[in-house]
Amino acid sequence: KTGLVSAYGNRLLSPSDPDAYPVRVVFWSVFGLFSALRAAYNGVGSEYEILDACKDAGLLILDDLGAKVEAEQIAQQIAR
């Protein structure tokens, strides 16, 4: 599934139709996104930059949203 959605995102980044315009694609694993946000809350980077990039994307891809191991890790991070 990751490969399929990545290919779709790449297609939107560089469309073959010369009249089409590229779409801004942002790709995160859910665990990576939460890790980056947690680091930002601890003073490493800006959570606003991360969230603005997600909000302003033409296509936001959140990978492994249903992954059990990551879901447990995310739940632990949220609980902290």
CSV table of N, CA and C in Angstrom, one decimal:
chain,number,residue,atom,x,y,z
A,1,LYS,N,0.8,-1.2,0.0
A,1,LYS,CA,0.0,0.0,0.0
A,1,LYS,C,0.9,1.3,0.0
A,2,THR,N,2.0,1.2,0.7
A,2,THR,CA,2.9,2.4,0.7
A,2,THR,C,3.4,2.7,-0.6
A,3,GLY,N,3.8,1.7,-1.4
A,3,GLY,CA,4.3,1.9,-2.7
A,3,GLY,C,3.3,2.5,-3.7
A,4,LEU,N,2.0,2.0,-3.5
A,4,LEU,CA,0.9,2.5,-4.4
A,4,LEU,C,0.7,4.0,-4.1
A,5,VAL,N,0.5,4.3,-2.8
A,5,VAL,CA,0.2,5.7,-2.5
A,5,VAL,C,1.4,6.6,-2.8
A,6,SER,N,2.6,6.1,-2.7
A,6,SER,CA,3.8,6.9,-3.0
A,6,SER,C,3.9,7.2,-4.5
A,7,ALA,N,3.5,6.2,-5.3
A,7,ALA,CA,3.5,6.3,-6.8
A,7,ALA,C,2.5,7.4,-7.2
A,8,TYR,N,1.3,7.3,-6.5
A,8,TYR,CA,0.3,8.3,-6.8
A,8,TYR,C,0.7,9.7,-6.5
A,9,GLY,N,1.4,9.8,-5.3
A,9,GLY,CA,1.9,11.1,-4.9
A,9,GLY,C,3.0,11.6,-5.9
A,10,ASN,N,3.9,10.8,-6.3
A,10,ASN,CA,4.9,11.2,-7.3
A,10,ASN,C,4.3,11.6,-8.6
A,11,ARG,N,3.2,10.9,-9.0
A,11,ARG,CA,2.5,11.3,-10.2
A,11,ARG,C,1.9,12.7,-10.1
A,12,LEU,N,1.4,13.1,-8.9
A,12,LEU,CA,0.9,14.4,-8.8
A,12,LEU,C,2.0,15.5,-8.7
A,13,LEU,N,3.1,15.1,-8.2
A,13,LEU,CA,4.3,16.0,-8.1
A,13,LEU,C,4.8,16.4,-9.5
A,14,SER,N,4.7,15.5,-10.4
A,14,SER,CA,5.2,15.8,-11.8
A,14,SER,C,4.2,15.2,-12.8
A,15,PRO,N,3.1,15.9,-13.0
A,15,PRO,CA,2.1,15.4,-14.0
A,15,PRO,C,2.6,15.3,-15.4
A,16,SER,N,2.1,14.3,-16.1
A,16,SER,CA,2.5,14.2,-17.5
A,16,SER,C,1.8,15.2,-18.4
A,17,ASP,N,0.7,15.7,-18.0
A,17,ASP,CA,-0.1,16.6,-18.8
A,17,ASP,C,0.5,18.0,-18.6
A,18,PRO,N,1.0,18.6,-19.7
A,18,PRO,CA,1.7,19.9,-19.6
A,18,PRO,C,0.8,21.0,-19.1
A,19,ASP,N,-0.5,20.9,-19.2
A,19,ASP,CA,-1.4,21.9,-18.7
A,19,ASP,C,-1.7,21.8,-17.3
A,20,ALA,N,-1.4,20.6,-16.7
A,20,ALA,CA,-1.6,20.4,-15.3
A,20,ALA,C,-0.5,21.0,-14.5
A,21,TYR,N,-0.9,21.3,-13.2
A,21,TYR,CA,0.2,21.9,-12.4
A,21,TYR,C,0.5,20.9,-11.3
A,22,PRO,N,1.7,20.9,-10.8
A,22,PRO,CA,2.1,19.9,-9.7
A,22,PRO,C,1.3,20.2,-8.4
A,23,VAL,N,1.0,19.2,-7.7
A,23,VAL,CA,0.4,19.3,-6.4
A,23,VAL,C,1.4,19.1,-5.3
A,24,ARG,N,1.3,19.9,-4.3
A,24,ARG,CA,2.2,19.8,-3.1
A,24,ARG,C,1.8,18.6,-2.3
A,25,VAL,N,2.7,17.6,-2.3
A,25,VAL,CA,2.4,16.3,-1.6
A,25,VAL,C,3.3,16.3,-0.3
A,26,VAL,N,2.7,16.0,0.8
A,26,VAL,CA,3.4,15.8,2.0
A,26,VAL,C,3.1,14.3,2.5
A,27,PHE,N,4.2,13.6,2.8
A,27,PHE,CA,4.2,12.2,3.2
A,27,PHE,C,4.8,12.1,4.6
A,28,TRP,N,4.0,11.5,5.5
A,28,TRP,CA,4.5,11.2,6.8
A,28,TRP,C,4.0,9.8,7.2
A,29,SER,N,4.9,9.0,7.9
A,29,SER,CA,4.3,7.9,8.6
A,29,SER,C,3.7,8.5,9.9
A,30,VAL,N,2.6,7.9,10.3
A,30,VAL,CA,1.9,8.5,11.5
A,30,VAL,C,2.8,8.6,12.7
A,31,PHE,N,3.6,7.5,12.9
A,31,PHE,CA,4.6,7.5,14.0
A,31,PHE,C,5.6,8.7,13.8
A,32,GLY,N,6.1,8.8,12.6
A,32,GLY,CA,7.1,9.9,12.4
A,32,GLY,C,6.5,11.3,12.6
A,33,LEU,N,5.2,11.5,12.2
A,33,LEU,CA,4.6,12.8,12.4
A,33,LEU,C,4.4,13.0,13.9
A,34,PHE,N,3.9,12.1,14.7
A,34,PHE,CA,3.8,12.3,16.1
A,34,PHE,C,5.1,12.4,16.8
A,35,SER,N,6.2,11.7,16.3
A,35,SER,CA,7.5,11.9,16.9
A,35,SER,C,8.0,13.3,16.6
A,36,ALA,N,7.8,13.8,15.4
A,36,ALA,CA,8.3,15.2,15.1
A,36,ALA,C,7.5,16.2,15.9
A,37,LEU,N,6.2,16.0,16.1
A,37,LEU,CA,5.4,17.0,16.9
A,37,LEU,C,5.9,16.9,18.3
A,38,ARG,N,6.1,15.7,18.8
A,38,ARG,CA,6.6,15.6,20.2
A,38,ARG,C,7.9,16.3,20.4
A,39,ALA,N,8.9,16.1,19.5
A,39,ALA,CA,10.2,16.8,19.5
A,39,ALA,C,10.0,18.3,19.5
A,40,ALA,N,9.1,18.8,18.6
A,40,ALA,CA,8.8,20.2,18.5
A,40,ALA,C,8.3,20.8,19.8
A,41,TYR,N,7.4,20.0,20.5
A,41,TYR,CA,6.9,20.5,21.8
A,41,TYR,C,8.0,20.5,22.8
A,42,ASN,N,9.1,19.7,22.6
A,42,ASN,CA,10.2,19.7,23.5
A,42,ASN,C,11.3,20.7,23.1
A,43,GLY,N,11.0,21.6,22.1
A,43,GLY,CA,11.9,22.6,21.7
A,43,GLY,C,12.8,22.3,20.5
A,44,VAL,N,12.6,21.2,19.8
A,44,VAL,CA,13.3,20.8,18.6
A,44,VAL,C,12.4,21.1,17.4
A,45,GLY,N,12.6,22.2,16.8
A,45,GLY,CA,11.8,22.6,15.6
A,45,GLY,C,10.5,23.3,16.0
A,46,SER,N,9.6,23.4,15.1
A,46,SER,CA,8.3,24.1,15.3
A,46,SER,C,7.1,23.3,15.0
A,47,GLU,N,6.3,23.1,15.9
A,47,GLU,CA,5.1,22.3,15.6
A,47,GLU,C,4.2,23.0,14.6
A,48,TYR,N,4.2,24.3,14.6
A,48,TYR,CA,3.4,25.1,13.7
A,48,TYR,C,3.9,24.9,12.2
A,49,GLU,N,5.2,24.8,12.0
A,49,GLU,CA,5.7,24.5,10.7
A,49,GLU,C,5.3,23.2,10.2
A,50,ILE,N,5.3,22.2,11.1
A,50,ILE,CA,4.9,20.8,10.7
A,50,ILE,C,3.4,20.8,10.4
A,51,LEU,N,2.6,21.4,11.3
A,51,LEU,CA,1.1,21.4,11.0
A,51,LEU,C,0.7,22.2,9.8
A,52,ASP,N,1.4,23.4,9.6
A,52,ASP,CA,1.1,24.2,8.5
A,52,ASP,C,1.4,23.5,7.2
A,53,ALA,N,2.5,22.7,7.2
A,53,ALA,CA,2.9,22.0,6.0
A,53,ALA,C,1.8,20.9,5.7
A,54,CYS,N,1.3,20.3,6.7
A,54,CYS,CA,0.3,19.3,6.5
A,54,CYS,C,-1.0,19.9,6.0
A,55,LYS,N,-1.3,21.1,6.7
A,55,LYS,CA,-2.6,21.8,6.3
A,55,LYS,C,-2.6,22.3,4.9
A,56,ASP,N,-1.4,22.8,4.5
A,56,ASP,CA,-1.3,23.4,3.2
A,56,ASP,C,-1.1,22.5,2.0
A,57,ALA,N,-0.9,21.2,2.3
A,57,ALA,CA,-0.6,20.2,1.3
A,57,ALA,C,-1.8,20.0,0.4
A,58,GLY,N,-1.6,19.8,-0.9
A,58,GLY,CA,-2.6,19.4,-1.8
A,58,GLY,C,-3.1,18.0,-1.6
A,59,LEU,N,-2.1,17.2,-1.1
A,59,LEU,CA,-2.3,15.8,-0.8
A,59,LEU,C,-1.5,15.5,0.5
A,60,LEU,N,-2.1,15.1,1.5
A,60,LEU,CA,-1.4,14.7,2.8
A,60,LEU,C,-1.5,13.2,2.8
A,61,ILE,N,-0.4,12.5,2.8
A,61,ILE,CA,-0.4,11.0,2.9
A,61,ILE,C,0.1,10.7,4.3
A,62,LEU,N,-0.7,10.0,5.0
A,62,LEU,CA,-0.4,9.5,6.4
A,62,LEU,C,-0.2,7.9,6.2
A,63,ASP,N,1.0,7.5,6.3
A,63,ASP,CA,1.3,6.1,6.0
A,63,ASP,C,1.2,5.3,7.3
A,64,ASP,N,0.8,4.1,7.2
A,64,ASP,CA,0.7,3.1,8.4
A,64,ASP,C,-0.2,3.6,9.4
A,65,LEU,N,-1.3,4.2,9.0
A,65,LEU,CA,-2.3,4.7,10.0
A,65,LEU,C,-2.9,3.6,10.8
A,66,GLY,N,-3.0,2.4,10.2
A,66,GLY,CA,-3.6,1.3,11.0
A,66,GLY,C,-2.7,0.3,11.5
A,67,ALA,N,-1.4,0.6,11.5
A,67,ALA,CA,-0.4,-0.3,11.9
A,67,ALA,C,-0.5,-0.5,13.4
A,68,LYS,N,-0.6,-1.7,13.9
A,68,LYS,CA,-0.9,-2.0,15.3
A,68,LYS,C,0.3,-1.6,16.2
A,69,VAL,N,1.5,-1.9,15.8
A,69,VAL,CA,2.7,-1.5,16.6
A,69,VAL,C,2.7,0.0,16.7
A,70,GLU,N,2.6,0.7,15.6
A,70,GLU,CA,2.7,2.1,15.7
A,70,GLU,C,1.5,2.7,16.5
A,71,ALA,N,0.4,2.1,16.3
A,71,ALA,CA,-0.8,2.6,17.1
A,71,ALA,C,-0.6,2.6,18.6
A,72,GLU,N,0.1,1.5,19.0
A,72,GLU,CA,0.4,1.4,20.4
A,72,GLU,C,1.4,2.4,20.8
A,73,GLN,N,2.4,2.6,20.0
A,73,GLN,CA,3.5,3.6,20.3
A,73,GLN,C,2.9,5.0,20.3
A,74,ILE,N,2.0,5.3,19.4
A,74,ILE,CA,1.3,6.6,19.3
A,74,ILE,C,0.5,6.8,20.6
A,75,ALA,N,-0.3,5.8,21.0
A,75,ALA,CA,-1.1,6.0,22.2
A,75,ALA,C,-0.2,6.2,23.4
A,76,GLN,N,1.0,5.6,23.4
A,76,GLN,CA,1.9,5.8,24.6
A,76,GLN,C,2.4,7.3,24.5
A,77,GLN,N,2.7,7.7,23.3
A,77,GLN,CA,3.3,9.1,23.2
A,77,GLN,C,2.2,10.1,23.6
A,78,ILE,N,1.0,9.9,23.1
A,78,ILE,CA,-0.1,10.8,23.5
A,78,ILE,C,-0.3,10.9,25.0
A,79,ALA,N,-0.2,9.7,25.6
A,79,ALA,CA,-0.4,9.7,27.0
A,79,ALA,C,0.6,10.4,27.9
A,80,ARG,N,1.8,10.6,27.3
A,80,ARG,CA,2.9,11.2,28.0
A,80,ARG,C,2.6,12.7,28.3
